[in-house]
PDB file of C-alpha atoms in Angstrom:
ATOM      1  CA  UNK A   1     -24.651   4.869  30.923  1.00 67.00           C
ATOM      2  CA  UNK A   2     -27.428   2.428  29.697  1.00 75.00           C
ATOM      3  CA  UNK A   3     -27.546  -0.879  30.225  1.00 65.00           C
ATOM      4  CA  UNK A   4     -26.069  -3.357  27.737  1.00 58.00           C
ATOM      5  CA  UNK A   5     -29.569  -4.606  26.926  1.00 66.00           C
ATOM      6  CA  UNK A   6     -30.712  -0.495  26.558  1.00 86.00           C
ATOM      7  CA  UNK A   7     -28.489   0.232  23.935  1.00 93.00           C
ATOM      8  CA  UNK A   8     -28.851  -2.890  22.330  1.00 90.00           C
ATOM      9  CA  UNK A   9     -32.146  -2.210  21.270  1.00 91.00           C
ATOM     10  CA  UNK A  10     -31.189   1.016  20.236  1.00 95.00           C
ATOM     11  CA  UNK A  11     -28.396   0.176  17.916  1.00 96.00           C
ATOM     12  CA  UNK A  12     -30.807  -2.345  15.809  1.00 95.00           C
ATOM     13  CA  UNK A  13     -28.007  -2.255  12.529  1.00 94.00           C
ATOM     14  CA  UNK A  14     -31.835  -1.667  10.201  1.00 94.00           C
ATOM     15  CA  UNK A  15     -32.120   1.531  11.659  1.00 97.00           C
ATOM     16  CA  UNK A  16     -29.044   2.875  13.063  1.00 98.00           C
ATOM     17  CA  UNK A  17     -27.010   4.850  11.043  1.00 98.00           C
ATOM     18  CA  UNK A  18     -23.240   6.312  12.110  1.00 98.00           C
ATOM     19  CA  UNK A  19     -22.646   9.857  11.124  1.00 99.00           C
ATOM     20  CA  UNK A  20     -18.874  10.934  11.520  1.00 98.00           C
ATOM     21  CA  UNK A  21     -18.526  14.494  11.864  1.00 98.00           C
ATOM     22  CA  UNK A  22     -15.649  16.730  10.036  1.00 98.00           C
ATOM     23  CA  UNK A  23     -13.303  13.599  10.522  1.00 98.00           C
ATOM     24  CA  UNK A  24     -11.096  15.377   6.917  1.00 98.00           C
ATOM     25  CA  UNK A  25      -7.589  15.482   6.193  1.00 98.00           C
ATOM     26  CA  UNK A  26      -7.976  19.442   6.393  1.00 97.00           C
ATOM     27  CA  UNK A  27      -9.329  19.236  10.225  1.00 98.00           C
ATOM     28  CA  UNK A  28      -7.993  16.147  11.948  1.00 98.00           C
ATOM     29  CA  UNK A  29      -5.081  15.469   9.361  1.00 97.00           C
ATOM     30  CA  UNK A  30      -1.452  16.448  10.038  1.00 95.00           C
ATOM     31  CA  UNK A  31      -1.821  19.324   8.005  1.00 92.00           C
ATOM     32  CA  UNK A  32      -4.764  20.313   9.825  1.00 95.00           C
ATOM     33  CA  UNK A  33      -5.732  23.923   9.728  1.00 94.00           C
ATOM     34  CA  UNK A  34      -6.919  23.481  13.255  1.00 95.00           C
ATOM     35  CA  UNK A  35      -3.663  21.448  14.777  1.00 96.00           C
ATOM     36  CA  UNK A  36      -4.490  21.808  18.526  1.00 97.00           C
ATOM     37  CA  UNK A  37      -7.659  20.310  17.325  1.00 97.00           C
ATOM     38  CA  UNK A  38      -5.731  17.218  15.125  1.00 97.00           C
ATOM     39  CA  UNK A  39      -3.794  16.670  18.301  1.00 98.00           C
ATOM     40  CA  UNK A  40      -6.392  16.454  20.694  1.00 98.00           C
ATOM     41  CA  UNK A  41      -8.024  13.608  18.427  1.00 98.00           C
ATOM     42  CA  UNK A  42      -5.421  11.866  17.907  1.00 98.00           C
ATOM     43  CA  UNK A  43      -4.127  12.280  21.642  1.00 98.00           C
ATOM     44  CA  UNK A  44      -7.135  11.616  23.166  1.00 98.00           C
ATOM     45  CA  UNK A  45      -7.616   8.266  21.106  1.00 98.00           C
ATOM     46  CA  UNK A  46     -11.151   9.777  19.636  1.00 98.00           C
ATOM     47  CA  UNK A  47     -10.164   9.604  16.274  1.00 98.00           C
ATOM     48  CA  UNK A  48      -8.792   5.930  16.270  1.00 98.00           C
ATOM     49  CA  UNK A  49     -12.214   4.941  18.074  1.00 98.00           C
ATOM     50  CA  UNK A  50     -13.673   6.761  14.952  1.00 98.00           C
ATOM     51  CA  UNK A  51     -11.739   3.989  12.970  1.00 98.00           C
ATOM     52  CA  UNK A  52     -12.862   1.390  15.122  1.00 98.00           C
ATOM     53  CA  UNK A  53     -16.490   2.896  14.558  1.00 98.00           C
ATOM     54  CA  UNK A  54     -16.282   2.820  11.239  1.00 98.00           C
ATOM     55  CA  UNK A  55     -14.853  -0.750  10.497  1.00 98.00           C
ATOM     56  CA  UNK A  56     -17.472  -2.092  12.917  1.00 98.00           C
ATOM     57  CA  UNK A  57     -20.592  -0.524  11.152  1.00 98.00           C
ATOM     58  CA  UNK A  58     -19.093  -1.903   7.862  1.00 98.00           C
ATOM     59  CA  UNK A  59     -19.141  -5.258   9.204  1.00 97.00           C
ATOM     60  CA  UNK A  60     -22.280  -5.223  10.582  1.00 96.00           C
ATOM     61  CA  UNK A  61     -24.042  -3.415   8.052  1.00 96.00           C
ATOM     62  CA  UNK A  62     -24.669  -0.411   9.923  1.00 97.00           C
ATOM     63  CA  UNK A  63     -24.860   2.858   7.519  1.00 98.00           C
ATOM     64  CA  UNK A  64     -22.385   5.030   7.603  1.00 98.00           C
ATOM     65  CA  UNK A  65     -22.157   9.013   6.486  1.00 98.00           C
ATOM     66  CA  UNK A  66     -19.132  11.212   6.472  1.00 98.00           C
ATOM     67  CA  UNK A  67     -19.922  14.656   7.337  1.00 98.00           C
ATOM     68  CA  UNK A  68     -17.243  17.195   5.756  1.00 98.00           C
ATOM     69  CA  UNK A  69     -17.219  20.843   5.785  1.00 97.00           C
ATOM     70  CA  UNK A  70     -15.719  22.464   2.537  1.00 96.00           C
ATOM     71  CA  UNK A  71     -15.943  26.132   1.001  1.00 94.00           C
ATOM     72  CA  UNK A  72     -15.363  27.137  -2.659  1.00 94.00           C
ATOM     73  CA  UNK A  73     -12.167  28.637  -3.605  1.00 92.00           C
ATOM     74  CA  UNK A  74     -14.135  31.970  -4.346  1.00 92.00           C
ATOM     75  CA  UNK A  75     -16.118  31.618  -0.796  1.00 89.00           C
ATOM     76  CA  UNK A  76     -19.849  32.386  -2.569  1.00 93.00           C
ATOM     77  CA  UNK A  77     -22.150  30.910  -0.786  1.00 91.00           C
ATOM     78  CA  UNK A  78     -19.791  30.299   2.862  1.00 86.00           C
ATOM     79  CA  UNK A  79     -20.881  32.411   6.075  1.00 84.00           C
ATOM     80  CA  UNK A  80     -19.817  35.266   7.438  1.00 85.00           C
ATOM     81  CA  UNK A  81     -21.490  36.039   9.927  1.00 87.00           C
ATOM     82  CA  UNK A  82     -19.538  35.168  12.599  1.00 87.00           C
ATOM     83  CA  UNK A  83     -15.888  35.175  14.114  1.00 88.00           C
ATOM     84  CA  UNK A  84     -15.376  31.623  14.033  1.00 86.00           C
ATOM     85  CA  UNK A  85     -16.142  32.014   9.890  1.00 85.00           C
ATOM     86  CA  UNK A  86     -13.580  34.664   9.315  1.00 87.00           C
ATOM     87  CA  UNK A  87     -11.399  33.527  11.484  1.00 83.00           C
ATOM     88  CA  UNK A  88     -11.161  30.614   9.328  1.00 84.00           C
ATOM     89  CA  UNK A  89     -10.918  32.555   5.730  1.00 85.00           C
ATOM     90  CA  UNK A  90      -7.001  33.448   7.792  1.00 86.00           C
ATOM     91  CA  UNK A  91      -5.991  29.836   8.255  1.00 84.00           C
ATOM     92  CA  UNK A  92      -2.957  28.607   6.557  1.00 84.00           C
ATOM     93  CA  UNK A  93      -4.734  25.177   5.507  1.00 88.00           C
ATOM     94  CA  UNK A  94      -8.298  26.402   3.691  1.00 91.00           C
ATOM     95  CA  UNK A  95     -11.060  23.165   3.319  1.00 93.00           C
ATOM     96  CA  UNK A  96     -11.585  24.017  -0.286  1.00 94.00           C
ATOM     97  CA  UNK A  97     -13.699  22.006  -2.343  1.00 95.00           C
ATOM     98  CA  UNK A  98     -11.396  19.463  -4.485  1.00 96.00           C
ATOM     99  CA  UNK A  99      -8.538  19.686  -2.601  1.00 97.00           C
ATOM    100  CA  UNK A 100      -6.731  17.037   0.037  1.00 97.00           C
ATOM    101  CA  UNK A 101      -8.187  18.975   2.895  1.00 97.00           C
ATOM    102  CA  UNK A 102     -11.853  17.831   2.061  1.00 97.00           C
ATOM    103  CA  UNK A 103     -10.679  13.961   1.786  1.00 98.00           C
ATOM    104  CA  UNK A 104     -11.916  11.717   4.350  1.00 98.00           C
ATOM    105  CA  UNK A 105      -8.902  11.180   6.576  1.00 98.00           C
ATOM    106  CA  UNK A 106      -6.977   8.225   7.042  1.00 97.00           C
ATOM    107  CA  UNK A 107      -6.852   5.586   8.753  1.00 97.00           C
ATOM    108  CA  UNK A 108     -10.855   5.776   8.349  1.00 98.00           C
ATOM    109  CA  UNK A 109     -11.976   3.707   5.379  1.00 98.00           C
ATOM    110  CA  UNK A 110     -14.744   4.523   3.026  1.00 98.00           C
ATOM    111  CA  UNK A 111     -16.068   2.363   0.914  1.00 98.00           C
ATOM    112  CA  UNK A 112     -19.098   2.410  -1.524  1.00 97.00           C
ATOM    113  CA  UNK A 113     -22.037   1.741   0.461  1.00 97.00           C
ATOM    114  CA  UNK A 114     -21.120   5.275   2.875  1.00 98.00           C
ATOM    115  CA  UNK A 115     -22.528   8.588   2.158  1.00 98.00           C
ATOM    116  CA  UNK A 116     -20.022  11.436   2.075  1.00 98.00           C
ATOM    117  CA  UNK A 117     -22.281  14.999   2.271  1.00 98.00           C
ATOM    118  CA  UNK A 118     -21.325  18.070   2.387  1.00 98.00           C
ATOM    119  CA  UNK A 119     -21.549  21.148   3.112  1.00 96.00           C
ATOM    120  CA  UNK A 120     -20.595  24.865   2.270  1.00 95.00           C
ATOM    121  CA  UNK A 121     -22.330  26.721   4.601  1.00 95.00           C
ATOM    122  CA  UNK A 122     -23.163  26.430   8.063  1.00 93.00           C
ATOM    123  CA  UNK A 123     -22.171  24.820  11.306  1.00 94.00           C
ATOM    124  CA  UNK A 124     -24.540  21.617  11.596  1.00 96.00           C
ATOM    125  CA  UNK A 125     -23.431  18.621   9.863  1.00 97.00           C
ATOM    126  CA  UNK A 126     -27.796  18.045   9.445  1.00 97.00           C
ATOM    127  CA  UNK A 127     -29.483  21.538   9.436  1.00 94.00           C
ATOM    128  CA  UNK A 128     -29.190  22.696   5.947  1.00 93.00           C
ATOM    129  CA  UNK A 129     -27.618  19.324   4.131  1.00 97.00           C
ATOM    130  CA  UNK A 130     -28.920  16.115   2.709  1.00 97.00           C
ATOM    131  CA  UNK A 131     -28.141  14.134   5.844  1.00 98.00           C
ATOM    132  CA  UNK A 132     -31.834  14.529   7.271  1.00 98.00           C
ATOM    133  CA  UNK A 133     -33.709  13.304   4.028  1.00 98.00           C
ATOM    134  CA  UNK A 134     -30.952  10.248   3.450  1.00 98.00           C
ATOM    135  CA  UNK A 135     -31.986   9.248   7.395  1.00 98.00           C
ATOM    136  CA  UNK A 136     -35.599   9.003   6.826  1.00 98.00           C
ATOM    137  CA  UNK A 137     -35.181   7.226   3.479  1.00 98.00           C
ATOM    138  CA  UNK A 138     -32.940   4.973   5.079  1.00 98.00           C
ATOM    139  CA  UNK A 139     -35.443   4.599   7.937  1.00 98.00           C
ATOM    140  CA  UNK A 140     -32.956   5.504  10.572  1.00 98.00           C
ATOM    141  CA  UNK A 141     -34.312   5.834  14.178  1.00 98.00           C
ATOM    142  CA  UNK A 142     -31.239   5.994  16.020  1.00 98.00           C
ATOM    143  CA  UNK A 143     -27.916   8.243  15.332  1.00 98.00           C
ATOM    144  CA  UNK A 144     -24.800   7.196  16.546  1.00 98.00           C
ATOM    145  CA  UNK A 145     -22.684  11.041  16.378  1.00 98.00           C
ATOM    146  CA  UNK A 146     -18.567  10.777  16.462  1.00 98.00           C
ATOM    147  CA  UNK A 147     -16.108  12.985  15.342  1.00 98.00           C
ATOM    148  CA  UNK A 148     -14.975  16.839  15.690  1.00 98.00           C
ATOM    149  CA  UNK A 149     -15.459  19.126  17.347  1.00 97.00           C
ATOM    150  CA  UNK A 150     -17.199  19.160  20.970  1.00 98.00           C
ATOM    151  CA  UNK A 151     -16.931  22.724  20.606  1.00 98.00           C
ATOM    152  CA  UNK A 152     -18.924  23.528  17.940  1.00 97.00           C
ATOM    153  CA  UNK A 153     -19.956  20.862  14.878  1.00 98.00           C
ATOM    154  CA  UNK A 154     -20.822  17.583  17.057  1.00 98.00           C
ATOM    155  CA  UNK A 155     -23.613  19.545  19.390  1.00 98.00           C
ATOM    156  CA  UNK A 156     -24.807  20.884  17.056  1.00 98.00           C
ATOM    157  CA  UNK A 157     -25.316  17.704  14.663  1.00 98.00           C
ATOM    158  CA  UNK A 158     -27.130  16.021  18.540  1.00 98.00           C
ATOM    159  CA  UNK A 159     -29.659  18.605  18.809  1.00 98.00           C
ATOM    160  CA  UNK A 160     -30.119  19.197  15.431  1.00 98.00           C
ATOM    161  CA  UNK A 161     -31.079  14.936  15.194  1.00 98.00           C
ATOM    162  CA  UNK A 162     -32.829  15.450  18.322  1.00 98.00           C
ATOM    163  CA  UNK A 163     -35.178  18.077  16.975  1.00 98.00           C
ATOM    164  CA  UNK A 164     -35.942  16.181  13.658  1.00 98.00           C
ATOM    165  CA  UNK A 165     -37.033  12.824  16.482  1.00 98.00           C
ATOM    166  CA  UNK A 166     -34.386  10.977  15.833  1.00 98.00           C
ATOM    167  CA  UNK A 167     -32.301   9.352  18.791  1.00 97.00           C
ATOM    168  CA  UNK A 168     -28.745  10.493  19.472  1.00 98.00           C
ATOM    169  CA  UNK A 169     -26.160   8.095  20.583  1.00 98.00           C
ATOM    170  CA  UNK A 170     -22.754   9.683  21.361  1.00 98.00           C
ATOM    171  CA  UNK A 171     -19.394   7.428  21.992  1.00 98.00           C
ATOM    172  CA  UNK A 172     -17.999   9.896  24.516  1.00 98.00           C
ATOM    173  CA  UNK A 173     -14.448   8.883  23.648  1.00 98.00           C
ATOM    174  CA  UNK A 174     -15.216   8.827  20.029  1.00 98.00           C
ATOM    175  CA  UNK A 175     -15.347  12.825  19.909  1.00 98.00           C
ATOM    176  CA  UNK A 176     -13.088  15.252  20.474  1.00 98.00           C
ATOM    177  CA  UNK A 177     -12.546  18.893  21.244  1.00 98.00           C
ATOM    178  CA  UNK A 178     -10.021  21.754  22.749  1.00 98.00           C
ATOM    179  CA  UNK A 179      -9.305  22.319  25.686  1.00 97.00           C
ATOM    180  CA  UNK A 180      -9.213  18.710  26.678  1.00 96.00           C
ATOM    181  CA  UNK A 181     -10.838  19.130  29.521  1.00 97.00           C
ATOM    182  CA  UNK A 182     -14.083  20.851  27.526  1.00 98.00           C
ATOM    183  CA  UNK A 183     -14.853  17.603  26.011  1.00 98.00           C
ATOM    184  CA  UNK A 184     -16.216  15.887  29.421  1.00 98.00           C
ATOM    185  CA  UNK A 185     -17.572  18.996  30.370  1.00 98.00           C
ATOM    186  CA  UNK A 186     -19.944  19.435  27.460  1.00 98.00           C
ATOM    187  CA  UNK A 187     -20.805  15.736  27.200  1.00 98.00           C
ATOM    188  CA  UNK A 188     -21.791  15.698  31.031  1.00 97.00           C
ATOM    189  CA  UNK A 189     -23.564  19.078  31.061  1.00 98.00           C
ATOM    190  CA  UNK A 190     -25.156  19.543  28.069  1.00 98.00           C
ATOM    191  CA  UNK A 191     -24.792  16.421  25.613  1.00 98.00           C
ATOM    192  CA  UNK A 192     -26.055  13.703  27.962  1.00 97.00           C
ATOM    193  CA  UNK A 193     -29.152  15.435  28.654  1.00 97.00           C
ATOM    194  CA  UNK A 194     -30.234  15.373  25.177  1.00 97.00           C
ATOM    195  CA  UNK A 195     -28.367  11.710  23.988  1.00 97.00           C
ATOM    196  CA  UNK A 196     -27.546   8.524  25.176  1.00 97.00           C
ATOM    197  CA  UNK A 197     -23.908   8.855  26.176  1.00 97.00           C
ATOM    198  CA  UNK A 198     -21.989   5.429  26.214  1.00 97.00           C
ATOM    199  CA  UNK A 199     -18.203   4.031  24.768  1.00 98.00           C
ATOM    200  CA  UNK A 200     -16.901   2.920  21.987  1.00 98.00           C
ATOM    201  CA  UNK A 201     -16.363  -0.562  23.464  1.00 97.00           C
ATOM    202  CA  UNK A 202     -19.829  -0.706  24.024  1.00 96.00           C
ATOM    203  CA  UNK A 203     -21.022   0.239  20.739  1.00 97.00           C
ATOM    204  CA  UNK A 204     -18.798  -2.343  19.187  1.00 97.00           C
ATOM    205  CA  UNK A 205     -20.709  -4.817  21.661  1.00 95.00           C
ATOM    206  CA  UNK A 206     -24.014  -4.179  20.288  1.00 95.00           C
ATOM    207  CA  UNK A 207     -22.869  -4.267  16.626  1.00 94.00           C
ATOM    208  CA  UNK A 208     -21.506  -7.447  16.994  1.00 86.00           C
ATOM    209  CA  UNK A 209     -24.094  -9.298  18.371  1.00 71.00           C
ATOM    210  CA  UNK A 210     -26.862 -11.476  17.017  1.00 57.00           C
ATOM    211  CA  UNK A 211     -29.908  -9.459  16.321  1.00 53.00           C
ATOM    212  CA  UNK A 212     -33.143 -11.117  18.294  1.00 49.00           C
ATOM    213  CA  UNK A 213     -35.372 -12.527  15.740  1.00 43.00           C
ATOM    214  CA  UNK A 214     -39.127 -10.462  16.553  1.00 42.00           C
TER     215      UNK A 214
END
């Protein structure tokens, strides 16, 4: 992990911004379509460090944007083109635009300075939404990523913020995916080679302390 002092300059509130990822009633909810998934976050404490995330960035003025996944109740427009995508046109609890499922999910607050985007297409939170332009208008140089799922969304919104120069921060117990024991594995194999892994805890840290005057 970096040093206190590392990721302190790194988390500079101006141009950090915290993206949560698929963090909906519909995915991490209790009437998840994905409930292995809901569990896991829930079990594992990621989601409630999500909270803590959250409230911290509020405080400290840190941006925040809720990423959410939704499809149309007709599907236009939503992928096909692979398993995971019809595989989840066969789910009892569908993310359809309007409904509960699409809702950030509580105990996370939103208020009126976060961004909600989303998306209908896709797997990446960034490729293909308006979270890459709000970034650079918001001057953001450093992306703090937390949320579902290790498996899929959460990678894919690192490299995808890695590509477009931006610097990745991940929580590693502020994300969550299934099997339990996948989660470690892709942060120590694949995600920490591309982004600054750390902890919640330490996050918190650096958003609470006094900025250095230049």
């Amino acid at each position: 992990m970096p040093s206190y002092e590392e990721l302190g300059d790194l988390l500079d509130p101006a141009s950090t911004v915290l993206l949560t990822v698929e963090c909906q009633q519909g995915v991490v909810g209790p009437d998840s379509a994905l409930p292995e998934l809901a569990r896991e976050a829930r079990a594992s404490g990621a989601l409630h460090n999500v909270v803590r995330l959250v409230a911290a960035a509020h405080e400290s003025g840190v941006q925040v944007i809720h990423a959410l996944a939704e499809r149309r109740p007709d599907g236009r427009g939503a992928n096909r083109n692979a398993r995971l995508f019809r595989a989840a046109e066969r789910l009892p609890v569908q993310q359809l635009t309007g409904t509960a499922a699409v809702r950030v999910a509580p105990p996370i607050e939103v208020t009126g300075e976060d961004f909600v985007v989303r998306r209908l297409h896709g797997l990446s939170p960034v490729q293909g939404t308006e979270v890459d332009a709000l970034l650079r208008n918001l001057g953001c140089r450093t992306l703090v990523v937390s949320g579902v799922s290790a498996n899929v969304a959460v990678p894919n919104a690192v490299f995808d913020a890695v590509n477009r120069g931006y610097t990745a921060v991940v929580p590693a117990d502020a994300i969550a995916g299934v099997p339990a024991d996948y989660t470690p594995a892709m942060i120590r194999n694949t995600l920490a080679l591309v982004a600054t892994v750390t902890s919640t805890d330490e996050v918190l840290r650096c958003f609470g302390r006094p900025r250095r005057r230049p």
